[in-house]
Amino acid sequence: MSLNILLVDDDTVFREYVKEMPIWEKSEFVLKGEVKNAREALAFLLRHTVDIVLLDVSMPEINGVELSSVIADKYPAVAMVAISSYDDYDFVREILKNGACDYILKHRLTPDLLSAILDSIRTRLKNTSSWDAKKKLRQKTDFWLENGGSSPFFQNNCRKAVTIAEFSQMDSFTESIKDAFIEGILRIFEANSDDETDVLALFRPPNRFIVITCFYSAISEAFIQKKTDYNNLLCSNNINRIYHLSFKVHNCPLLLSDNAIRSYINHRIKEDTSKKQDNTLALSLTINQQKKLFSAIESRNNNAAALLIQEIFEKIPPSNYGLQMMVTKELLDLIDKVSVEYRLSLDFLPKGNRLFEYTKAKNPGELGNIISGLYTQVFREITSNEKDHKKYSEAVKMAMNYLQQNYCDPIGLDKTAKAVGLNSSYLSRVFHKETGVTVVDYLNQIRIEAVKGFLETNMPLKEIASRCGFQNYTYFLKTFKKYTGKTPKEYLSM
């Protein structure tokens, strides 16, 4: 990944000298911007992601020492390198105290020296996680919420969305388990940071988490609300999957000032829990609705499934985007389960971040029609597979059923033949003749489809492969590429 560099210097000739250096022709470093004073630098940092700042020590109005202090305070993850026309130890000492990584004289700065310095910083940044980089900001925000004073966030025009999540099952944890749990939850919330947003998560005893998301682009309140709901959904799924816990969520109103945000958070935290509206992020489809859908699929009753889906979406208020997205995701997850059971290849389903794009511009009625259409397509695929299945002999059908039910286990041709009471050579011959594929090919196809269903989770790829019956990881990677034409990473990014 490339590192973005900002050059801050009031010397036009020096800026041009740095801009012309061959280092920028490499992919490792990008000269993201060059500005002539501290005010322009701070304005640039508000709107762009910057990893390293090259800053002049001596500038008019706000000098390099003052600028380094602000950067260290407001952007602790940004590395700094100080540059100067003269060797002044007092400046050096103050800037290094503010966290600068290095200090160099302008007349000694060569392309090779700059490249060496940036490479050194790159190595250090690789060994510093985003979690560690935010440690100072997390502490300052905690203090600010408790005691007031100046905001820990730089006074800028970025919008901030705040979510308060409350867990009800933490009382039974021992202190050591609780500490690990808290850090794990905070990391899950902060993992939603991306190029356009930055997420900071804090714990409030005994059982609440405050999640502050900064939106740096000029976007609408509607988008902020939808993105916040989507992030809540992702966190809910991951926390439920890893810790088997759910939480109540309250999205604070979008406020313009940091002080207003602080006041609202403290008011909400102190408010009596019994007065809170129960917005538990749990499964939004009832068990009964899921049973009815599975029953409709098993009986091949497309009309019953379509009616039930329409009824589900009709009950969702158009303004409740979070519920709308959760319902959509669960209905798509059901299709995923069906595809594995019936060996369907359904690559048209939206995955990961595409779910957000898939739902954001649609109302519940439109989504209901679209999801009903997807279920209709699933019914067609099942019917088509069944017609093909009828052409097979009883022996081949038995072998297919055995492979579908036991693909997770270390099975192959010999075990399959033994299970259905046939000679392995005979089964191999008749299976290939009727299906056009070998027993091993058929088994691998089942396993690869099962793997696809796990790729959206945070489970390690090796564990996914093992769960789906692949005992050799190298063989799994070759097999996945053979049947999909892509590596697992390439497939996931589609």
Short mmCIF file of C-alpha atoms in Angstrom, two decimals:
data_model
loop_
_atom_site.label_atom_id
_atom_site.label_comp_id
_atom_site.label_asym_id
_atom_site.label_seq_id
_atom_site.Cartn_x
_atom_site.Cartn_y
_atom_site.Cartn_z
CA MET A 1 0.00 0.00 0.00
CA SER A 2 1.32 3.45 -0.93
CA LEU A 3 2.04 6.07 1.74
CA ASN A 4 0.69 9.59 1.19
CA ILE A 5 3.14 12.45 1.80
CA LEU A 6 2.33 16.13 2.45
CA LEU A 7 5.09 18.73 1.92
CA VAL A 8 4.78 21.96 3.95
CA ASP A 9 7.30 24.70 3.11
CA ASP A 10 7.10 28.40 2.25
CA ASP A 11 10.13 28.11 -0.07
CA THR A 12 8.77 27.65 -3.61
CA VAL A 13 12.16 26.65 -5.04
CA PHE A 14 12.61 23.93 -2.39
CA ARG A 15 9.10 22.58 -2.97
CA GLU A 16 9.85 22.29 -6.69
CA TYR A 17 13.14 20.54 -5.89
CA VAL A 18 11.36 17.93 -3.77
CA LYS A 19 8.55 17.50 -6.33
CA GLU A 20 11.08 16.66 -9.06
CA MET A 21 12.78 13.90 -7.06
CA PRO A 22 12.59 10.43 -8.72
CA ILE A 23 11.28 8.86 -5.50
CA TRP A 24 7.72 9.80 -6.50
CA GLU A 25 7.99 7.59 -9.58
CA LYS A 26 7.90 4.56 -7.29
CA SER A 27 4.60 3.14 -6.13
CA GLU A 28 5.59 3.09 -2.45
CA PHE A 29 5.26 6.84 -1.90
CA VAL A 30 2.83 9.43 -3.28
CA LEU A 31 3.32 13.19 -2.96
CA LYS A 32 -0.31 13.79 -2.08
CA GLY A 33 0.04 17.56 -1.79
CA GLU A 34 2.36 20.53 -1.27
CA VAL A 35 1.37 23.69 0.61
CA LYS A 36 3.19 26.87 1.64
CA ASN A 37 2.14 27.36 5.28
CA ALA A 38 0.74 25.70 8.39
CA ARG A 39 -2.83 26.91 7.86
CA GLU A 40 -2.96 25.33 4.40
CA ALA A 41 -1.43 22.16 5.86
CA LEU A 42 -4.13 21.84 8.51
CA ALA A 43 -6.84 22.49 5.92
CA PHE A 44 -5.31 19.77 3.72
CA LEU A 45 -5.21 17.29 6.60
CA LEU A 46 -8.92 17.82 7.17
CA ARG A 47 -9.81 16.60 3.70
CA HIS A 48 -7.17 14.04 2.79
CA THR A 49 -5.60 10.91 4.20
CA VAL A 50 -1.94 11.65 4.93
CA ASP A 51 0.63 9.25 6.39
CA ILE A 52 3.75 11.46 6.58
CA VAL A 53 4.21 15.25 6.76
CA LEU A 54 7.48 16.88 5.66
CA LEU A 55 7.37 20.24 7.44
CA ASP A 56 9.59 23.30 7.40
CA VAL A 57 10.72 24.45 10.84
CA SER A 58 10.71 28.17 10.05
CA MET A 59 7.50 29.48 8.48
CA PRO A 60 5.62 32.79 8.91
CA GLU A 61 2.69 33.03 11.36
CA ILE A 62 2.59 29.41 12.57
CA ASN A 63 6.07 27.84 12.59
CA GLY A 64 6.99 24.18 12.29
CA VAL A 65 7.19 23.62 16.04
CA GLU A 66 3.61 24.86 16.54
CA LEU A 67 2.39 22.88 13.54
CA SER A 68 4.04 19.68 14.80
CA SER A 69 2.32 20.19 18.16
CA VAL A 70 -1.11 20.43 16.51
CA ILE A 71 -0.46 17.40 14.29
CA ALA A 72 0.74 15.33 17.27
CA ASP A 73 -2.36 16.36 19.21
CA LYS A 74 -5.03 15.99 16.53
CA TYR A 75 -3.49 13.46 14.11
CA PRO A 76 -1.42 11.09 16.28
CA ALA A 77 -1.19 8.47 13.53
CA VAL A 78 0.59 10.88 11.14
CA ALA A 79 4.40 10.68 11.09
CA MET A 80 6.46 13.89 10.78
CA VAL A 81 9.88 14.80 9.39
CA ALA A 82 11.22 18.30 10.15
CA ILE A 83 13.34 20.18 7.60
CA SER A 84 15.21 23.47 8.00
CA SER A 85 17.68 25.79 6.29
CA TYR A 86 19.83 26.01 9.42
CA ASP A 87 20.86 23.81 12.31
CA ASP A 88 18.97 25.03 15.37
CA TYR A 89 19.04 22.57 18.25
CA ASP A 90 16.21 24.31 20.14
CA PHE A 91 13.86 23.77 17.19
CA VAL A 92 15.12 20.20 16.79
CA ARG A 93 14.48 19.37 20.43
CA GLU A 94 10.93 20.79 20.46
CA ILE A 95 9.88 19.11 17.23
CA LEU A 96 11.32 15.76 18.30
CA LYS A 97 9.46 16.13 21.61
CA ASN A 98 6.27 16.50 19.55
CA GLY A 99 6.92 13.13 17.94
CA ALA A 100 8.81 13.92 14.72
CA CYS A 101 10.60 10.85 13.37
CA ASP A 102 13.60 12.69 11.96
CA TYR A 103 15.17 16.09 11.31
CA ILE A 104 17.27 17.03 8.27
CA LEU A 105 18.90 20.13 6.84
CA LYS A 106 17.67 21.32 3.45
CA HIS A 107 21.14 21.58 1.91
CA ARG A 108 21.80 17.94 2.84
CA LEU A 109 18.53 16.56 1.52
CA THR A 110 19.15 14.30 -1.46
CA PRO A 111 16.78 11.87 -3.19
CA ASP A 112 18.64 8.94 -1.63
CA LEU A 113 18.48 10.43 1.87
CA LEU A 114 14.76 11.19 1.60
CA SER A 115 14.12 7.69 0.25
CA ALA A 116 16.01 6.15 3.18
CA ILE A 117 14.09 8.24 5.73
CA LEU A 118 10.70 7.42 4.21
CA ASP A 119 11.58 3.71 4.01
CA SER A 120 12.47 3.77 7.70
CA ILE A 121 9.16 5.42 8.59
CA ARG A 122 7.29 2.97 6.36
CA THR A 123 8.79 0.06 8.32
CA ARG A 124 7.82 1.67 11.64
CA LEU A 125 4.26 2.34 10.49
CA LYS A 126 3.89 -1.27 9.36
CA ASN A 127 4.61 -2.35 12.92
CA THR A 128 2.08 0.09 14.40
CA SER A 129 -1.55 -1.00 14.20
CA SER A 130 -4.38 1.48 13.78
CA TRP A 131 -5.51 0.36 17.23
CA ASP A 132 -2.23 1.51 18.80
CA ALA A 133 -2.16 4.69 16.71
CA LYS A 134 -5.52 5.76 18.18
CA LYS A 135 -4.56 5.06 21.78
CA LYS A 136 -3.80 8.70 22.59
CA LEU A 137 -6.96 9.99 20.91
CA ARG A 138 -9.02 7.39 22.77
CA GLN A 139 -7.61 8.56 26.11
CA LYS A 140 -8.15 12.24 25.32
CA THR A 141 -11.72 11.62 24.17
CA ASP A 142 -12.47 9.72 27.37
CA PHE A 143 -11.15 12.64 29.42
CA TRP A 144 -13.07 15.19 27.33
CA LEU A 145 -16.38 13.33 27.73
CA GLU A 146 -15.90 13.15 31.49
CA ASN A 147 -14.46 16.62 32.17
CA GLY A 148 -15.19 18.88 29.19
CA GLY A 149 -12.64 21.39 27.91
CA SER A 150 -11.37 21.63 24.34
CA SER A 151 -12.52 18.98 21.89
CA PRO A 152 -9.98 16.22 21.12
CA PHE A 153 -11.12 16.37 17.50
CA PHE A 154 -9.65 19.10 15.33
CA GLN A 155 -12.21 21.88 14.80
CA ASN A 156 -13.27 21.04 11.28
CA ASN A 157 -16.34 20.72 9.12
CA CYS A 158 -16.47 16.92 9.12
CA ARG A 159 -19.76 15.45 10.31
CA LYS A 160 -19.77 13.07 13.25
CA ALA A 161 -22.28 10.28 13.83
CA VAL A 162 -22.51 8.72 17.29
CA THR A 163 -23.89 5.32 18.23
CA ILE A 164 -24.31 4.05 21.79
CA ALA A 165 -24.39 0.25 22.08
CA GLU A 166 -25.55 -1.46 25.26
CA PHE A 167 -24.85 -5.10 26.16
CA SER A 168 -26.93 -6.90 28.76
CA GLN A 169 -24.88 -10.08 29.22
CA MET A 170 -21.61 -8.67 30.63
CA ASP A 171 -22.38 -9.13 34.33
CA SER A 172 -21.48 -12.82 34.27
CA PHE A 173 -17.95 -12.23 32.91
CA THR A 174 -14.90 -12.38 35.17
CA GLU A 175 -12.64 -9.32 35.10
CA SER A 176 -9.97 -10.98 32.94
CA ILE A 177 -12.53 -12.22 30.42
CA LYS A 178 -14.30 -8.87 30.45
CA ASP A 179 -11.10 -6.98 29.57
CA ALA A 180 -10.46 -9.21 26.58
CA PHE A 181 -14.10 -8.96 25.55
CA ILE A 182 -14.07 -5.14 25.74
CA GLU A 183 -10.96 -4.83 23.59
CA GLY A 184 -12.37 -7.30 21.06
CA ILE A 185 -15.63 -5.36 20.76
CA LEU A 186 -13.80 -2.03 20.42
CA ARG A 187 -11.64 -3.47 17.63
CA ILE A 188 -14.71 -4.74 15.77
CA PHE A 189 -16.33 -1.30 15.90
CA GLU A 190 -13.15 0.49 14.77
CA ALA A 191 -12.63 -1.97 11.89
CA ASN A 192 -15.32 -0.03 10.00
CA SER A 193 -12.86 2.82 9.31
CA ASP A 194 -12.12 3.39 5.63
CA ASP A 195 -10.75 6.08 3.29
CA GLU A 196 -13.80 8.33 3.78
CA THR A 197 -14.54 7.69 7.46
CA ASP A 198 -12.69 7.18 10.72
CA VAL A 199 -14.22 5.27 13.63
CA LEU A 200 -13.27 5.73 17.29
CA ALA A 201 -14.79 3.39 19.89
CA LEU A 202 -14.83 3.85 23.68
CA PHE A 203 -16.06 1.71 26.57
CA ARG A 204 -18.31 3.18 29.27
CA PRO A 205 -18.75 0.98 32.37
CA PRO A 206 -20.60 -1.09 33.13
CA ASN A 207 -21.85 -2.22 29.72
CA ARG A 208 -21.97 0.54 27.08
CA PHE A 209 -19.83 1.35 24.06
CA ILE A 210 -19.67 4.78 22.41
CA VAL A 211 -18.87 4.70 18.68
CA ILE A 212 -17.94 8.02 17.03
CA THR A 213 -17.67 8.03 13.22
CA CYS A 214 -16.12 11.04 11.45
CA PHE A 215 -17.30 11.55 7.85
CA TYR A 216 -14.71 13.57 5.92
CA SER A 217 -16.51 13.96 2.60
CA ALA A 218 -19.32 16.45 1.99
CA ILE A 219 -22.20 13.98 2.06
CA SER A 220 -25.87 14.14 2.97
CA GLU A 221 -27.41 13.31 6.33
CA ALA A 222 -29.38 10.52 4.65
CA PHE A 223 -26.13 8.89 3.50
CA ILE A 224 -24.58 9.26 6.96
CA GLN A 225 -27.61 7.58 8.53
CA LYS A 226 -27.57 4.71 6.05
CA LYS A 227 -23.83 4.18 6.40
CA THR A 228 -24.15 4.20 10.19
CA ASP A 229 -26.96 1.64 10.05
CA TYR A 230 -24.86 -0.52 7.74
CA ASN A 231 -21.85 -0.36 10.09
CA ASN A 232 -24.10 -1.29 13.02
CA LEU A 233 -25.33 -4.30 11.06
CA LEU A 234 -21.80 -5.48 10.25
CA CYS A 235 -20.75 -5.13 13.89
CA SER A 236 -23.88 -6.91 15.11
CA ASN A 237 -23.22 -9.86 12.80
CA ASN A 238 -19.53 -10.12 13.75
CA ILE A 239 -20.13 -9.76 17.49
CA ASN A 240 -22.94 -12.30 17.42
CA ARG A 241 -20.81 -14.73 15.41
CA ILE A 242 -17.69 -14.39 17.56
CA TYR A 243 -19.11 -13.77 21.06
CA HIS A 244 -22.71 -15.01 20.64
CA LEU A 245 -23.97 -11.71 22.05
CA SER A 246 -26.39 -9.05 20.86
CA PHE A 247 -26.74 -5.41 21.87
CA LYS A 248 -29.21 -2.56 21.95
CA VAL A 249 -28.24 0.36 19.76
CA HIS A 250 -29.15 4.03 19.89
CA ASN A 251 -28.12 6.35 17.06
CA CYS A 252 -27.70 9.88 18.38
CA PRO A 253 -29.11 12.74 16.29
CA LEU A 254 -26.67 14.42 13.90
CA LEU A 255 -25.41 17.50 15.75
CA LEU A 256 -23.23 20.29 14.36
CA SER A 257 -20.86 21.03 17.25
CA ASP A 258 -18.59 18.75 19.28
CA ASN A 259 -19.87 20.27 22.53
CA ALA A 260 -23.45 19.42 21.57
CA ILE A 261 -22.34 15.86 20.82
CA ARG A 262 -20.62 15.61 24.20
CA SER A 263 -23.70 16.91 26.03
CA TYR A 264 -26.00 14.48 24.25
CA ILE A 265 -23.73 11.48 24.90
CA ASN A 266 -23.53 12.23 28.62
CA HIS A 267 -27.29 12.80 28.79
CA ARG A 268 -27.96 9.51 27.05
CA ILE A 269 -25.48 7.56 29.17
CA LYS A 270 -27.03 8.84 32.40
CA GLU A 271 -30.58 8.25 31.25
CA ASP A 272 -32.45 5.46 32.98
CA THR A 273 -32.04 2.25 30.97
CA SER A 274 -35.66 1.31 31.58
CA LYS A 275 -36.79 4.32 29.57
CA LYS A 276 -34.79 3.36 26.53
CA GLN A 277 -36.49 2.09 23.44
CA ASP A 278 -35.55 -1.54 22.82
CA ASN A 279 -33.71 -1.53 19.51
CA THR A 280 -31.92 -4.84 20.00
CA LEU A 281 -29.91 -5.71 16.93
CA ALA A 282 -30.95 -9.34 16.69
CA LEU A 283 -32.39 -11.45 13.92
CA SER A 284 -35.13 -9.42 12.31
CA LEU A 285 -36.79 -12.47 10.75
CA THR A 286 -38.75 -14.52 13.27
CA ILE A 287 -38.14 -18.24 13.61
CA ASN A 288 -41.66 -18.82 12.30
CA GLN A 289 -40.98 -16.75 9.16
CA GLN A 290 -37.79 -18.67 8.49
CA LYS A 291 -39.61 -21.99 8.90
CA LYS A 292 -42.32 -20.87 6.47
CA LEU A 293 -39.74 -19.88 3.87
CA PHE A 294 -37.88 -23.19 4.17
CA SER A 295 -41.21 -25.02 3.95
CA ALA A 296 -42.11 -23.11 0.78
CA ILE A 297 -38.75 -24.02 -0.74
CA GLU A 298 -39.06 -27.69 0.20
CA SER A 299 -42.58 -27.86 -1.28
CA ARG A 300 -41.46 -25.78 -4.33
CA ASN A 301 -44.26 -23.27 -3.55
CA ASN A 302 -42.95 -20.11 -5.20
CA ASN A 303 -46.20 -18.17 -4.65
CA ALA A 304 -46.17 -18.80 -0.89
CA ALA A 305 -42.56 -17.60 -0.65
CA ALA A 306 -43.28 -14.46 -2.70
CA LEU A 307 -46.33 -13.56 -0.58
CA LEU A 308 -44.39 -14.03 2.67
CA ILE A 309 -41.51 -11.87 1.44
CA GLN A 310 -43.90 -9.09 0.41
CA GLU A 311 -45.61 -9.25 3.83
CA ILE A 312 -42.25 -8.96 5.58
CA PHE A 313 -41.20 -5.86 3.64
CA GLU A 314 -44.61 -4.20 3.91
CA LYS A 315 -44.17 -4.08 7.70
CA ILE A 316 -40.89 -2.13 7.44
CA PRO A 317 -41.25 1.68 7.70
CA PRO A 318 -39.49 3.38 4.74
CA SER A 319 -37.48 5.46 7.21
CA ASN A 320 -36.08 2.40 9.03
CA TYR A 321 -33.17 1.72 6.71
CA GLY A 322 -31.31 -0.42 9.25
CA LEU A 323 -34.17 -2.91 9.60
CA GLN A 324 -34.65 -2.88 5.82
CA MET A 325 -31.02 -3.85 5.29
CA MET A 326 -31.01 -6.50 8.03
CA VAL A 327 -34.08 -8.20 6.56
CA THR A 328 -32.52 -8.13 3.09
CA LYS A 329 -29.30 -9.66 4.37
CA GLU A 330 -31.09 -12.45 6.22
CA LEU A 331 -33.22 -13.34 3.20
CA LEU A 332 -30.07 -13.49 1.08
CA ASP A 333 -28.35 -15.61 3.76
CA LEU A 334 -31.24 -18.09 3.52
CA ILE A 335 -30.65 -18.33 -0.22
CA ASP A 336 -26.97 -19.04 0.51
CA LYS A 337 -27.95 -21.94 2.78
CA VAL A 338 -30.32 -23.30 0.16
CA SER A 339 -27.64 -23.03 -2.54
CA VAL A 340 -25.29 -25.26 -0.52
CA GLU A 341 -28.02 -27.79 0.27
CA TYR A 342 -29.21 -28.03 -3.35
CA ARG A 343 -25.78 -27.48 -4.95
CA LEU A 344 -26.76 -24.28 -6.74
CA SER A 345 -24.21 -21.86 -8.17
CA LEU A 346 -25.66 -18.42 -7.40
CA ASP A 347 -22.93 -15.87 -8.12
CA PHE A 348 -25.48 -13.08 -8.68
CA LEU A 349 -26.05 -12.45 -4.95
CA PRO A 350 -24.61 -9.18 -3.54
CA LYS A 351 -21.80 -9.75 -1.04
CA GLY A 352 -20.04 -7.66 1.60
CA ASN A 353 -19.97 -3.91 0.92
CA ARG A 354 -22.08 -4.44 -2.21
CA LEU A 355 -25.06 -5.10 0.06
CA PHE A 356 -24.93 -1.44 1.14
CA GLU A 357 -24.94 -0.26 -2.49
CA TYR A 358 -27.63 -2.83 -3.30
CA THR A 359 -30.11 -1.53 -0.75
CA LYS A 360 -29.36 2.16 -0.28
CA ALA A 361 -31.41 3.58 -3.20
CA LYS A 362 -34.46 1.33 -2.80
CA ASN A 363 -37.59 1.49 -0.66
CA PRO A 364 -39.02 -1.60 1.09
CA GLY A 365 -41.56 -2.25 -1.68
CA GLU A 366 -38.89 -2.27 -4.38
CA LEU A 367 -36.62 -4.50 -2.34
CA GLY A 368 -39.49 -6.91 -1.67
CA ASN A 369 -40.07 -7.30 -5.42
CA ILE A 370 -36.35 -7.78 -6.10
CA ILE A 371 -35.87 -10.40 -3.37
CA SER A 372 -39.02 -12.23 -4.50
CA GLY A 373 -37.51 -12.32 -7.98
CA LEU A 374 -34.30 -13.83 -6.61
CA TYR A 375 -36.27 -16.54 -4.82
CA THR A 376 -38.15 -17.26 -8.07
CA GLN A 377 -34.79 -17.74 -9.77
CA VAL A 378 -33.75 -20.12 -6.99
CA PHE A 379 -36.92 -22.18 -7.51
CA ARG A 380 -36.09 -22.44 -11.22
CA GLU A 381 -32.54 -23.60 -10.46
CA ILE A 382 -33.80 -26.25 -8.02
CA THR A 383 -36.38 -27.51 -10.53
CA SER A 384 -33.76 -27.67 -13.27
CA ASN A 385 -31.39 -29.63 -11.03
CA GLU A 386 -34.15 -32.07 -10.10
CA LYS A 387 -34.95 -32.76 -13.74
CA ASP A 388 -31.30 -33.58 -14.34
CA HIS A 389 -31.23 -35.71 -11.18
CA LYS A 390 -34.08 -37.91 -12.44
CA LYS A 391 -31.91 -39.02 -15.35
CA TYR A 392 -29.44 -40.72 -13.02
CA SER A 393 -29.48 -44.35 -11.93
CA GLU A 394 -30.26 -45.24 -8.33
CA ALA A 395 -26.59 -45.99 -7.64
CA VAL A 396 -25.44 -42.56 -8.86
CA LYS A 397 -28.21 -40.80 -6.92
CA MET A 398 -27.11 -42.60 -3.74
CA ALA A 399 -23.50 -41.57 -4.36
CA MET A 400 -24.54 -37.94 -4.96
CA ASN A 401 -26.56 -37.85 -1.75
CA TYR A 402 -23.68 -39.35 0.22
CA LEU A 403 -21.22 -36.77 -1.13
CA GLN A 404 -23.61 -33.87 -0.45
CA GLN A 405 -24.15 -34.96 3.16
CA ASN A 406 -20.54 -35.86 4.02
CA TYR A 407 -18.38 -33.45 2.01
CA CYS A 408 -16.93 -31.97 5.23
CA ASP A 409 -15.35 -35.33 6.10
CA PRO A 410 -12.18 -36.84 4.57
CA ILE A 411 -14.02 -38.89 1.94
CA GLY A 412 -13.28 -39.85 -1.65
CA LEU A 413 -14.15 -42.47 -4.26
CA ASP A 414 -13.38 -45.51 -2.09
CA LYS A 415 -15.41 -44.39 0.93
CA THR A 416 -18.30 -43.32 -1.29
CA ALA A 417 -18.34 -46.67 -3.09
CA LYS A 418 -18.26 -48.53 0.22
CA ALA A 419 -21.10 -46.38 1.59
CA VAL A 420 -23.40 -47.20 -1.34
CA GLY A 421 -22.31 -50.86 -1.55
CA LEU A 422 -20.54 -50.77 -4.90
CA ASN A 423 -17.12 -51.59 -6.29
CA SER A 424 -15.08 -48.36 -6.58
CA SER A 425 -14.06 -49.05 -10.20
CA TYR A 426 -17.68 -49.65 -11.22
CA LEU A 427 -18.94 -46.54 -9.39
CA SER A 428 -16.20 -44.41 -10.97
CA ARG A 429 -17.13 -45.61 -14.44
CA VAL A 430 -20.93 -45.28 -14.14
CA PHE A 431 -20.75 -41.95 -12.26
CA HIS A 432 -18.61 -40.37 -14.97
CA LYS A 433 -20.75 -41.81 -17.73
CA GLU A 434 -24.02 -40.40 -16.31
CA THR A 435 -22.84 -37.06 -14.91
CA GLY A 436 -19.93 -36.19 -17.18
CA VAL A 437 -17.64 -35.58 -14.18
CA THR A 438 -15.64 -37.80 -11.85
CA VAL A 439 -16.60 -38.47 -8.24
CA VAL A 440 -13.69 -36.30 -7.08
CA ASP A 441 -14.73 -33.44 -9.38
CA TYR A 442 -18.30 -33.61 -8.10
CA LEU A 443 -17.06 -33.62 -4.49
CA ASN A 444 -14.75 -30.66 -5.11
CA GLN A 445 -17.59 -28.67 -6.67
CA ILE A 446 -19.69 -29.20 -3.53
CA ARG A 447 -16.80 -28.17 -1.30
CA ILE A 448 -15.99 -25.04 -3.32
CA GLU A 449 -19.64 -23.90 -3.14
CA ALA A 450 -19.53 -24.40 0.63
CA VAL A 451 -16.30 -22.37 0.85
CA LYS A 452 -17.93 -19.47 -1.01
CA GLY A 453 -20.55 -19.25 1.72
CA PHE A 454 -17.85 -18.75 4.39
CA LEU A 455 -15.69 -16.21 2.55
CA GLU A 456 -17.73 -13.21 3.78
CA THR A 457 -16.94 -14.09 7.41
CA ASN A 458 -13.76 -13.15 9.28
CA MET A 459 -12.84 -16.83 9.66
CA PRO A 460 -9.24 -17.59 8.55
CA LEU A 461 -9.11 -19.09 5.06
CA LYS A 462 -7.25 -22.18 6.27
CA GLU A 463 -10.01 -22.90 8.78
CA ILE A 464 -12.68 -22.42 6.09
CA ALA A 465 -10.88 -24.88 3.82
CA SER A 466 -10.60 -27.43 6.62
CA ARG A 467 -14.27 -27.07 7.60
CA CYS A 468 -15.31 -27.70 4.01
CA GLY A 469 -13.31 -30.91 3.68
CA PHE A 470 -9.98 -29.75 2.25
CA GLN A 471 -7.21 -31.28 4.35
CA ASN A 472 -4.37 -29.82 2.26
CA TYR A 473 -4.32 -26.01 2.01
CA THR A 474 -2.17 -25.86 -1.14
CA TYR A 475 -4.48 -28.33 -2.87
CA PHE A 476 -7.46 -26.22 -1.81
CA LEU A 477 -6.00 -23.06 -3.38
CA LYS A 478 -5.31 -24.86 -6.66
CA THR A 479 -8.78 -26.41 -6.66
CA PHE A 480 -10.50 -23.08 -5.94
CA LYS A 481 -8.64 -21.43 -8.83
CA LYS A 482 -9.48 -24.37 -11.11
CA TYR A 483 -13.24 -24.22 -10.50
CA THR A 484 -13.73 -20.45 -10.19
CA GLY A 485 -10.91 -19.05 -12.31
CA LYS A 486 -9.94 -16.82 -9.38
CA THR A 487 -8.10 -16.92 -6.08
CA PRO A 488 -10.30 -16.65 -2.95
CA LYS A 489 -9.19 -13.02 -2.52
CA GLU A 490 -10.03 -12.17 -6.14
CA TYR A 491 -13.41 -13.91 -5.83
CA LEU A 492 -14.25 -11.97 -2.66
CA SER A 493 -13.48 -8.62 -4.32
CA MET A 494 -15.86 -9.23 -7.23
#
